[in-house]
Short mmCIF file of C-alpha atoms and ligand atoms in Angstrom, two decimals:
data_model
loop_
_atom_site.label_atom_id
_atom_site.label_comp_id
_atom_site.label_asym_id
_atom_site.label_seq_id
_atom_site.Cartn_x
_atom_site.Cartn_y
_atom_site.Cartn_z
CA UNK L 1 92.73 44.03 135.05
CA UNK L 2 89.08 43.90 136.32
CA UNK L 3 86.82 44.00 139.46
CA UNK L 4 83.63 42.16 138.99
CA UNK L 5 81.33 43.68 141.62
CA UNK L 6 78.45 41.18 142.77
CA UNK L 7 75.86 42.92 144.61
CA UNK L 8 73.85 41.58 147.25
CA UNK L 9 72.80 44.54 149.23
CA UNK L 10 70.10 46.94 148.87
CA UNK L 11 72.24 50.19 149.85
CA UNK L 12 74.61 49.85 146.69
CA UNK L 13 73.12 51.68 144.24
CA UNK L 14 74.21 51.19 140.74
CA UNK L 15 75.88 54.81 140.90
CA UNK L 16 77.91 53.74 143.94
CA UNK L 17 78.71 50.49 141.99
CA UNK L 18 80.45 52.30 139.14
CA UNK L 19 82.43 54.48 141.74
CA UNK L 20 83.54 51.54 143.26
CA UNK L 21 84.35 49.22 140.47
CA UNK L 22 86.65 52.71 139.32
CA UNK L 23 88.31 52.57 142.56
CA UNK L 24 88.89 49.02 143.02
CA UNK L 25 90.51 49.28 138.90
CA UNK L 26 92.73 52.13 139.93
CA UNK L 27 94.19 50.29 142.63
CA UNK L 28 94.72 47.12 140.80
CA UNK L 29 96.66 49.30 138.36
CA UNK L 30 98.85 51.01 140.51
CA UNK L 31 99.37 47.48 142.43
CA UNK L 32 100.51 46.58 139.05
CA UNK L 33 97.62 44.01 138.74
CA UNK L 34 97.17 44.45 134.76
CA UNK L 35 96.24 41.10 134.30
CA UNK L 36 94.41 39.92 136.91
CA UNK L 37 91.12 40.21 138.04
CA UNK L 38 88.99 40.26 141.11
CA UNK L 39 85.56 39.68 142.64
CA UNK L 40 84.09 42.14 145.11
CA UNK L 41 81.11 40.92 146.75
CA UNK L 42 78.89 43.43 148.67
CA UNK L 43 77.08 42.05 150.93
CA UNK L 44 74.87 42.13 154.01
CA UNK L 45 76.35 41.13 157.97
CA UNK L 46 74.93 37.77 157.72
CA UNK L 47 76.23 36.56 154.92
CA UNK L 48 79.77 38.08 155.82
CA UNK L 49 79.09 36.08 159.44
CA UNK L 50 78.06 32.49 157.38
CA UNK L 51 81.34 33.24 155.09
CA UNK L 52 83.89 33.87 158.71
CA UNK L 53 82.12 30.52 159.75
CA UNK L 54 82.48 28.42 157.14
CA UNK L 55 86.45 29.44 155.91
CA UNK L 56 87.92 30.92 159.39
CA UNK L 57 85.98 28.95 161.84
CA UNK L 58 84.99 32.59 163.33
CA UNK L 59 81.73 33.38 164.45
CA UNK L 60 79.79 37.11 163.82
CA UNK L 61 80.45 39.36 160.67
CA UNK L 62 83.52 41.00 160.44
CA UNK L 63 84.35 44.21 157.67
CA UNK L 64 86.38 42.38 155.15
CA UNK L 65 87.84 39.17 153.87
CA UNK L 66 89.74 37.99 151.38
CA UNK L 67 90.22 34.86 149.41
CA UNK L 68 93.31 34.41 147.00
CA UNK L 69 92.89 31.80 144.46
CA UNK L 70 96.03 30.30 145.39
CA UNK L 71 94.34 29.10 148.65
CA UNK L 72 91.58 26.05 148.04
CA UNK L 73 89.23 27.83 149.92
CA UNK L 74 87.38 29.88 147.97
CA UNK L 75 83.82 30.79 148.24
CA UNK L 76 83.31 31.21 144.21
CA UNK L 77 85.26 28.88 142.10
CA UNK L 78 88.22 30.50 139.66
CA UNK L 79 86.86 30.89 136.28
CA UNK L 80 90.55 30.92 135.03
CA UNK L 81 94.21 30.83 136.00
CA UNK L 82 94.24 35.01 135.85
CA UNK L 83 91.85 34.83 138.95
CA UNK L 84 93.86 36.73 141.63
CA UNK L 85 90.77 36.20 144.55
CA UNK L 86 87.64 37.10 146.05
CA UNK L 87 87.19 40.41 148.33
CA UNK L 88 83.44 39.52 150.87
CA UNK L 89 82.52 43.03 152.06
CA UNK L 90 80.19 43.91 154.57
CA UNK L 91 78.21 47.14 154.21
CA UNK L 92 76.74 46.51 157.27
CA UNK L 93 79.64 46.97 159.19
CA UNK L 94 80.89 49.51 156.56
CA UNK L 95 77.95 51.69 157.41
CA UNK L 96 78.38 51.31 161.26
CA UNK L 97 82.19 52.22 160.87
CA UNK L 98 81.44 55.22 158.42
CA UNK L 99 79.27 56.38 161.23
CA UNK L 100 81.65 56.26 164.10
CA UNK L 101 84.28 57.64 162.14
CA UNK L 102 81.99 60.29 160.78
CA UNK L 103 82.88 59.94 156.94
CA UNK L 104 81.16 58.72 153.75
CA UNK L 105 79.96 55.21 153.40
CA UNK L 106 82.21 55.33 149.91
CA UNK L 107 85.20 56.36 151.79
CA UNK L 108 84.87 53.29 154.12
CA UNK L 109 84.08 51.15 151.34
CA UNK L 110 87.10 52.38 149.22
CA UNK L 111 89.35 51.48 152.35
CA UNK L 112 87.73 47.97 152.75
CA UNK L 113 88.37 47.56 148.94
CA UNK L 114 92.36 48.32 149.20
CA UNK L 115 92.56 46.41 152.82
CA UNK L 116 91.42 43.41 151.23
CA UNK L 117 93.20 43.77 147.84
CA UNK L 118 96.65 44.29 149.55
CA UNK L 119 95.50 41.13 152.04
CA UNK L 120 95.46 39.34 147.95
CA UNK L 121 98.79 40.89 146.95
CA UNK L 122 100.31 39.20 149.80
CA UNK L 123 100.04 41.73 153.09
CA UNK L 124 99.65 40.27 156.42
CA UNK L 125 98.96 43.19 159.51
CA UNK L 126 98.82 40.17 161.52
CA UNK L 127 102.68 39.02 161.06
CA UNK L 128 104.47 41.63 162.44
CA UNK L 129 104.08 45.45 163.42
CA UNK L 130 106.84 46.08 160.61
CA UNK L 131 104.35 44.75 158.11
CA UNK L 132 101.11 46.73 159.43
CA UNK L 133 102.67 49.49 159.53
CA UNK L 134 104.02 48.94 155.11
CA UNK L 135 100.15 47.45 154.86
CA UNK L 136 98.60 50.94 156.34
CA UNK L 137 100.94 52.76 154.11
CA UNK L 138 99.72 51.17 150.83
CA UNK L 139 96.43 51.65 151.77
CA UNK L 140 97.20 55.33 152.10
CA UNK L 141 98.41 55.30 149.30
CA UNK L 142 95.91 53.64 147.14
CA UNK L 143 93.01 55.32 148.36
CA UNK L 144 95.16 58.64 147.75
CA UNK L 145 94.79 57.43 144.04
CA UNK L 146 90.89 57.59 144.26
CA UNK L 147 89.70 59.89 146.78
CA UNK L 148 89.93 63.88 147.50
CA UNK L 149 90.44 63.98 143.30
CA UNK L 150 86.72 62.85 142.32
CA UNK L 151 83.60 62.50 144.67
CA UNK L 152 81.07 62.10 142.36
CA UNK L 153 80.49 60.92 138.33
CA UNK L 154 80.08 64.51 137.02
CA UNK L 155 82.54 65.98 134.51
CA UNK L 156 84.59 68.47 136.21
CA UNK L 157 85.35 71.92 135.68
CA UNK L 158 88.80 73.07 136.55
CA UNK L 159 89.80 76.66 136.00
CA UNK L 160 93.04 77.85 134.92
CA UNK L 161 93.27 81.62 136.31
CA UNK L 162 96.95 82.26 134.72
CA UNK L 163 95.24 85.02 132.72
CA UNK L 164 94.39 87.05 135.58
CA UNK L 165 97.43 87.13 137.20
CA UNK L 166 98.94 88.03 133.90
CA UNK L 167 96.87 91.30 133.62
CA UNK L 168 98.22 92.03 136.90
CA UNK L 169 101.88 91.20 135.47
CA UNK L 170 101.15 93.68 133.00
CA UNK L 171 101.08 96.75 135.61
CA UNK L 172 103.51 94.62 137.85
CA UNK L 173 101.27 96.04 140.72
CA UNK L 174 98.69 93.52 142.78
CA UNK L 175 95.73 93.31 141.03
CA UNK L 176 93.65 91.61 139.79
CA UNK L 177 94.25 88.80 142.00
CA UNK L 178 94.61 85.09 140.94
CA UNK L 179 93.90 84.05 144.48
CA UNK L 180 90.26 86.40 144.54
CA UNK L 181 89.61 85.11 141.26
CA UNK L 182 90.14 81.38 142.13
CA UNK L 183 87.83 82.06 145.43
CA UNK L 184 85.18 83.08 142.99
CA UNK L 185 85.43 80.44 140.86
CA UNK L 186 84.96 78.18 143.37
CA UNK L 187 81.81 79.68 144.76
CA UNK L 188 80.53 79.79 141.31
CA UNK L 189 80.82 75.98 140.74
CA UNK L 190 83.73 75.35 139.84
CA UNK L 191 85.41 71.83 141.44
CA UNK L 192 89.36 72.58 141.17
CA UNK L 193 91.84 75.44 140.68
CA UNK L 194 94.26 75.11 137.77
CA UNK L 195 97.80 77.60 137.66
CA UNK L 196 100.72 76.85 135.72
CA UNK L 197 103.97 77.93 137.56
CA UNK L 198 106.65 78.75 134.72
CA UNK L 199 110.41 78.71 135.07
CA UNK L 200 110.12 82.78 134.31
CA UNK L 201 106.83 83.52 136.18
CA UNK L 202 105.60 85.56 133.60
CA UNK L 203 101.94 85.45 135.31
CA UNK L 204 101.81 82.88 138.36
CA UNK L 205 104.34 84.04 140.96
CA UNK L 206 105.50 81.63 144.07
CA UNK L 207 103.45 84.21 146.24
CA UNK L 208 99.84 82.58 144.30
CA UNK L 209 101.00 79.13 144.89
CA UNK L 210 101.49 79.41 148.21
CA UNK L 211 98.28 81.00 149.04
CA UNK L 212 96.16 78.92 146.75
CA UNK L 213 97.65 76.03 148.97
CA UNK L 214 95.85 77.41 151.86
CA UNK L 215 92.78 78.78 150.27
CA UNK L 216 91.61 76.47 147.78
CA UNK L 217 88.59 74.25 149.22
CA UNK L 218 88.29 71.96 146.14
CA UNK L 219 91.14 70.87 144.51
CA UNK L 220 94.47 72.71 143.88
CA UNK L 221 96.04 70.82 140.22
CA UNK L 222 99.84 72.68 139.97
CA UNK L 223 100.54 72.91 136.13
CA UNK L 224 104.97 72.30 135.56
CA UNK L 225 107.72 71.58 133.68
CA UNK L 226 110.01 68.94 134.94
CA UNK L 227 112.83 71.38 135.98
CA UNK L 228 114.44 71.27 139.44
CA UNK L 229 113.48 74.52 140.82
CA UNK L 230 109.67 73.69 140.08
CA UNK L 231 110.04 70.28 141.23
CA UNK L 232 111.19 70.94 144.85
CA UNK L 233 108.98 73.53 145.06
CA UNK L 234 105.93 71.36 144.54
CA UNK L 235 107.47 68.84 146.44
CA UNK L 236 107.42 71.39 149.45
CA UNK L 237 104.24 72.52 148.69
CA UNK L 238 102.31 69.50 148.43
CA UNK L 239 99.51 70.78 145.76
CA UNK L 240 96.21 68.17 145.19
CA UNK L 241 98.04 66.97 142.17
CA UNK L 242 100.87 68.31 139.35
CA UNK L 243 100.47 68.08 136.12
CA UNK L 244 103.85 68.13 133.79
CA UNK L 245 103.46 69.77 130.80
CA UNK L 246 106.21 70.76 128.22
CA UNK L 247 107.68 74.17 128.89
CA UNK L 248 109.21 76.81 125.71
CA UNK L 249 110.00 80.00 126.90
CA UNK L 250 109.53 81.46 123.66
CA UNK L 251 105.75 79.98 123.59
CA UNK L 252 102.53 82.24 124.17
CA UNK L 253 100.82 79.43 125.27
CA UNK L 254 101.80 75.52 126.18
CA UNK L 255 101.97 74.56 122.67
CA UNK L 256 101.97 70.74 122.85
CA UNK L 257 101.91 67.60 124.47
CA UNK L 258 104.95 65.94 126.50
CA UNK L 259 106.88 64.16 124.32
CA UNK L 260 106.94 61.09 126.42
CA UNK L 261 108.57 58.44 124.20
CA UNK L 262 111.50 61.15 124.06
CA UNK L 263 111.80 62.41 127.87
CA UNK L 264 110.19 58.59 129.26
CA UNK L 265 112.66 58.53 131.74
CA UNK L 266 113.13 61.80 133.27
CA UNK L 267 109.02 62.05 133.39
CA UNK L 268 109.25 58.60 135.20
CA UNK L 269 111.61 60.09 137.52
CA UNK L 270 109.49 63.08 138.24
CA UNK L 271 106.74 60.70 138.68
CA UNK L 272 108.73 58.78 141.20
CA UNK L 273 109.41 61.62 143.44
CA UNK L 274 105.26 62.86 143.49
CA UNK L 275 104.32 59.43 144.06
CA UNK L 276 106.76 58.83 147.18
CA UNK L 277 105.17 62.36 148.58
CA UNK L 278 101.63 60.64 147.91
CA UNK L 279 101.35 63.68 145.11
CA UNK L 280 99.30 62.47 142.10
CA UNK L 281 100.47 63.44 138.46
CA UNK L 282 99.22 63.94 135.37
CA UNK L 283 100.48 64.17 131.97
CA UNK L 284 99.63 66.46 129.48
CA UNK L 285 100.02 64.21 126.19
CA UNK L 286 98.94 64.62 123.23
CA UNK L 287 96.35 62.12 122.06
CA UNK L 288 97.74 58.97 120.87
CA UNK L 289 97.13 55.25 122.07
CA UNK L 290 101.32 54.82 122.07
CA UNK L 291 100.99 58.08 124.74
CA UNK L 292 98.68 56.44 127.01
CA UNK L 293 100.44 53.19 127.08
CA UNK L 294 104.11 54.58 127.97
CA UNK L 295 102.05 56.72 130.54
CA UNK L 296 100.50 54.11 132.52
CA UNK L 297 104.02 52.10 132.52
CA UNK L 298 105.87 55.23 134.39
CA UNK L 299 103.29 55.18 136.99
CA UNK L 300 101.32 58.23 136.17
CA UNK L 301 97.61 58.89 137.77
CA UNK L 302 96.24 60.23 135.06
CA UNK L 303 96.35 62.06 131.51
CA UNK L 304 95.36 65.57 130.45
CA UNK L 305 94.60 64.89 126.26
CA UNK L 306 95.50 68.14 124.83
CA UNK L 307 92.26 68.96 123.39
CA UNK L 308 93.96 72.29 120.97
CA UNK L 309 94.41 70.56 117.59
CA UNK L 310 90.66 69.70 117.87
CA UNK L 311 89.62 73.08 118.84
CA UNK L 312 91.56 74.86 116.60
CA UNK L 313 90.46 72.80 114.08
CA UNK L 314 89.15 75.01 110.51
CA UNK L 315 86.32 72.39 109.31
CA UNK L 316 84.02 70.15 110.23
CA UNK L 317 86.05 67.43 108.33
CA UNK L 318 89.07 68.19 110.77
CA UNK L 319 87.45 68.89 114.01
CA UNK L 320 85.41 65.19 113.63
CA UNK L 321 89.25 63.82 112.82
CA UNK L 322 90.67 65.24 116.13
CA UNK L 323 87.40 64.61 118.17
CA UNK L 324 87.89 60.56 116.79
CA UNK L 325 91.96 60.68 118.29
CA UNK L 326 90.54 62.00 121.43
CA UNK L 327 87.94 59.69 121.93
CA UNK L 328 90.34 56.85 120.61
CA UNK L 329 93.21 58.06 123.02
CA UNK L 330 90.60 58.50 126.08
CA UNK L 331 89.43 54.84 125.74
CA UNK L 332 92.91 53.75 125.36
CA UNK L 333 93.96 55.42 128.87
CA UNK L 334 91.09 54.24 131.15
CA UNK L 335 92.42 50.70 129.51
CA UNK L 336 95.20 50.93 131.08
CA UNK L 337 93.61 51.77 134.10
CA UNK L 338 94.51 55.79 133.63
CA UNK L 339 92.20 58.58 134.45
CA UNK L 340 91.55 60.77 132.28
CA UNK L 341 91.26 64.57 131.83
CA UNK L 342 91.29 67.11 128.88
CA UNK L 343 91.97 70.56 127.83
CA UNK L 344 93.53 73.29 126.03
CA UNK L 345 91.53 75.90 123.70
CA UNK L 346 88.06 74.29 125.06
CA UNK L 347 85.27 77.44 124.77
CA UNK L 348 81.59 77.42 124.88
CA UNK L 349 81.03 76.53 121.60
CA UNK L 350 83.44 73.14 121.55
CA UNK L 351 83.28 71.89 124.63
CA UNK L 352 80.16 69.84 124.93
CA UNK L 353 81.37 66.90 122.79
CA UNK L 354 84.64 66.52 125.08
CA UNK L 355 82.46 66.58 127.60
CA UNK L 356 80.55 64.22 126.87
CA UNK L 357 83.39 61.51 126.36
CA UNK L 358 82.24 59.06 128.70
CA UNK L 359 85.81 58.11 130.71
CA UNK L 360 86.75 62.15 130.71
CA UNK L 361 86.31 63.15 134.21
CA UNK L 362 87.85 66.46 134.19
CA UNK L 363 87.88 69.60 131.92
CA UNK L 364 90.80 72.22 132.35
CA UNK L 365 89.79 75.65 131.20
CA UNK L 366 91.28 79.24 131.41
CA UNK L 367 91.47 81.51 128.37
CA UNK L 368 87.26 81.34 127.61
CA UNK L 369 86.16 81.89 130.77
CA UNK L 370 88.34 84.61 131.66
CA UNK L 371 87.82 86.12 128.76
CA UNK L 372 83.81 85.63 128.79
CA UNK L 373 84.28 86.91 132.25
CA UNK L 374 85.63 90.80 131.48
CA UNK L 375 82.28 91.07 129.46
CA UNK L 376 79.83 88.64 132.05
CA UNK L 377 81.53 88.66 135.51
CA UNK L 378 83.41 85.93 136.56
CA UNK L 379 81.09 83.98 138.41
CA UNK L 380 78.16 84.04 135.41
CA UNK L 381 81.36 82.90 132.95
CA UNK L 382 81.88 80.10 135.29
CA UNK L 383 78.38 79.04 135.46
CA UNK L 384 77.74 79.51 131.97
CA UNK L 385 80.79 76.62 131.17
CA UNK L 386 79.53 74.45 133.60
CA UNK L 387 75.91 74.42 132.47
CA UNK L 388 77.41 73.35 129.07
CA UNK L 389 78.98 70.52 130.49
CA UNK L 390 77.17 69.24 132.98
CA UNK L 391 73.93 67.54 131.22
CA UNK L 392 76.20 65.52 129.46
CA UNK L 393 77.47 63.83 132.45
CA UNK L 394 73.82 63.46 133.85
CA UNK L 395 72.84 61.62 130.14
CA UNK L 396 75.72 59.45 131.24
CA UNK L 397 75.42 58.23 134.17
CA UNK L 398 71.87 57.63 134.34
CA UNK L 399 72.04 55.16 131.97
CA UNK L 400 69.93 57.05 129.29
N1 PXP G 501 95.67 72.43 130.12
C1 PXP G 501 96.97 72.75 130.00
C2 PXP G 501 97.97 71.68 130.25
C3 PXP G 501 97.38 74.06 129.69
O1 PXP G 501 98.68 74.35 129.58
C4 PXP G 501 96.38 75.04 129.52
C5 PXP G 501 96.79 76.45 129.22
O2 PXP G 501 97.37 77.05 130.31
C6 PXP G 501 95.03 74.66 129.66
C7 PXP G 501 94.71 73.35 129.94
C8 PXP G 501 93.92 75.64 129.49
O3 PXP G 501 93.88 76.08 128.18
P1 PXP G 501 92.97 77.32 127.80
O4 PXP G 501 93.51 78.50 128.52
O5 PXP G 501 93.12 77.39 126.31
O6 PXP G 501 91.58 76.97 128.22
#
């Protein structure tokens, strides 16, 4: 699966081409595309208008067309039989309609992108209400996959604030506050909220949830087990994304990865119900290639690599060992067309090289900060870990 992105406009910078050839893979691999590939053409009005001419007999630019390779009339000749067709954009027009709809250009763009890809996959809006109505769906839902979760190329920082609420668990009284802390974290920098809700709420409690829901302005990423209680309850709540990790009651701490060979089809199950209420998941695996692969067949968004062997790692020797899985298992995922996130037992002195992974586009960490914070504040703890990871992603994506 691959979108080759041809260029022909001077508003597309090479940043915005990355984000976009990311988007347009994403889709292709929840369409199920995995062996096909595209070409997206960005282009100017008049070129979209000569294109309308000279295949639909339609004068002026228009926002999008497609061109399956099953159909002889293709503006770019199939360079093999895997060829699924050509998407002609206009970001002319996208511009204009970004404008009157008052969103981002990208936003547009990543709408044009499904539009066109589902026209490849077979969609008509033209045929029948029935069928514009499944067509708007899908693109819901694909551009669910890529947007509100990731606006920009920087590596994330998402903060898990189970350790305040369990200092408040520990006087059973109501403070300190997950909810205050989260707010803080936020206006310190931070782009999501992480809390793990656990079948015996021995720090998160329903009551954090809830109001996290409403308060959280970045992203709110519900940590779970795949048991019913916790399942319906996200299902009602509708959180940014879940991620499903394994559950022990007797455990201090999530102590592995899912075992997804194991539990494959009760995770795909879980899966199936997020995905019908347009709620992304992630799975917190640990990292192996075999992982990634059974995760991107049950449909999930993305992976969490537990990152805790590697940082609790004794020697150099060791720590290089785990580092080598991660980056192995990272690759491996965006392969298949997964996104990819990481943590567990990240602090300030091991996170920069996770960091600087090239396809890792979040980092979840709680017990370091919070701890840093009793000493620092919260909101100089949170700065502190995002100053360590944020040059990496600026090395990056500048090409340097
Ligand atoms: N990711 C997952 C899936 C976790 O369970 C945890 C711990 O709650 C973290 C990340 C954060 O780990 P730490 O608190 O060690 O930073």
């Amino acid at each position: 699966m691959s979108a080759t992105i041809l260029v022909n406009h001077p508003l597309i910078t090479h940043r915005l081409e990355f984000t976009l050839r990311l988007a347009a893979n994403t889709m292709m691999q929840h369409l199920g595309l995995n062996d096909q590939n595209i070409n997206l053409l960005l282009t100017t009005d008049p070129e979209l208008a000569e294109l309308n001419q000279t295949f639909r007999k339609k004068s002026g630019p228009t926002n999008v067309l497609s061109f399956p390779f099953q159909s002889t009339e293709s503006f770019l000749l199939p360079d093999n039989l895997e060829e699924l067709g050509e998407i002609a954009i206009s970001v002319d027009t996208a511009i204009r309609e970004s404008q009157d709809l008052k969103i981002r250009l990208q936003d547009r763009l990543y709408w044009l992108i499904a539009h066109g890809l589902l026209h490849l996959t077979g969609y008509d809006h033209e045929r029948s209400a029935q069928e514009a109505n499944d067509m708007s769906k899908s693109e819901q839902e694909l551009i669910n996959r890529v947007t509100k979760l990731r606006s920009d190329h920087m590596t994330h920082l998402a903060i898990n604030v189970d350790h305040v609420a369990t200092i408040r668990q520990a006087r059973g009284i109501t403070e300190p506050d997950p909810v205050t802390a989260a707010a803080i974290c936020e206006l310190a920098g931070a782009e999501g909220i992480v809390v793990h809700l656990r079948e015996d709420r021995r720090h998160i409690q329903d009551r954090d949830v809830t109001l996290l829901k409403e308060t959280v302005q970045t992203k709110l990423n519900l940590e779970m087990g795949a048991a019913k209680d916790i399942i319906n309850f996200a299902l009602n709540l509708k959180p940014d994304m879940v991620t499903l990790v394994p559950e022990k009651r007797q455990e201090l701490t999530t102590e592995g990865g899912l075992d997804i060979v194991k539990q494959k089809k009760k995770i795909a199950k879980t899966i199936e119900k997020m995905t019908a209420k347009n709620i992304p998941v992630s799975l917190f695996v640990d990292p192996s290639p075999t992982h990634m692969k059974i995760a991107a067949e049950i449909g999930a968004t993305f992976v969490e690599l537990h990152t805790g062997r590697y940082a609790d790692a004794t020697d150099e020797i060791m720590m290089d060992h785990e580092f080598e899985l991660i980056n192995t298992a990272a690759e491996a995922a965006s392969s298949y067309g997964l996104r990819v996130n990481a943590g567990h037992g990240l602090n300030y002195t091991n996170v920069q090289r996770i960091a600087a992974i090239d396809v890792v586009e979040e980092l979840s960490i709680g017990h370091a900060i919070i701890s840093r914070s009793v000493f620092s504040g919260l909101e100089q703890a949170v700065r502190d870990m995002a100053a360590l990871i944020r040059p990496y992603s600026h090395l990056r994506y500048d090409g340097s």
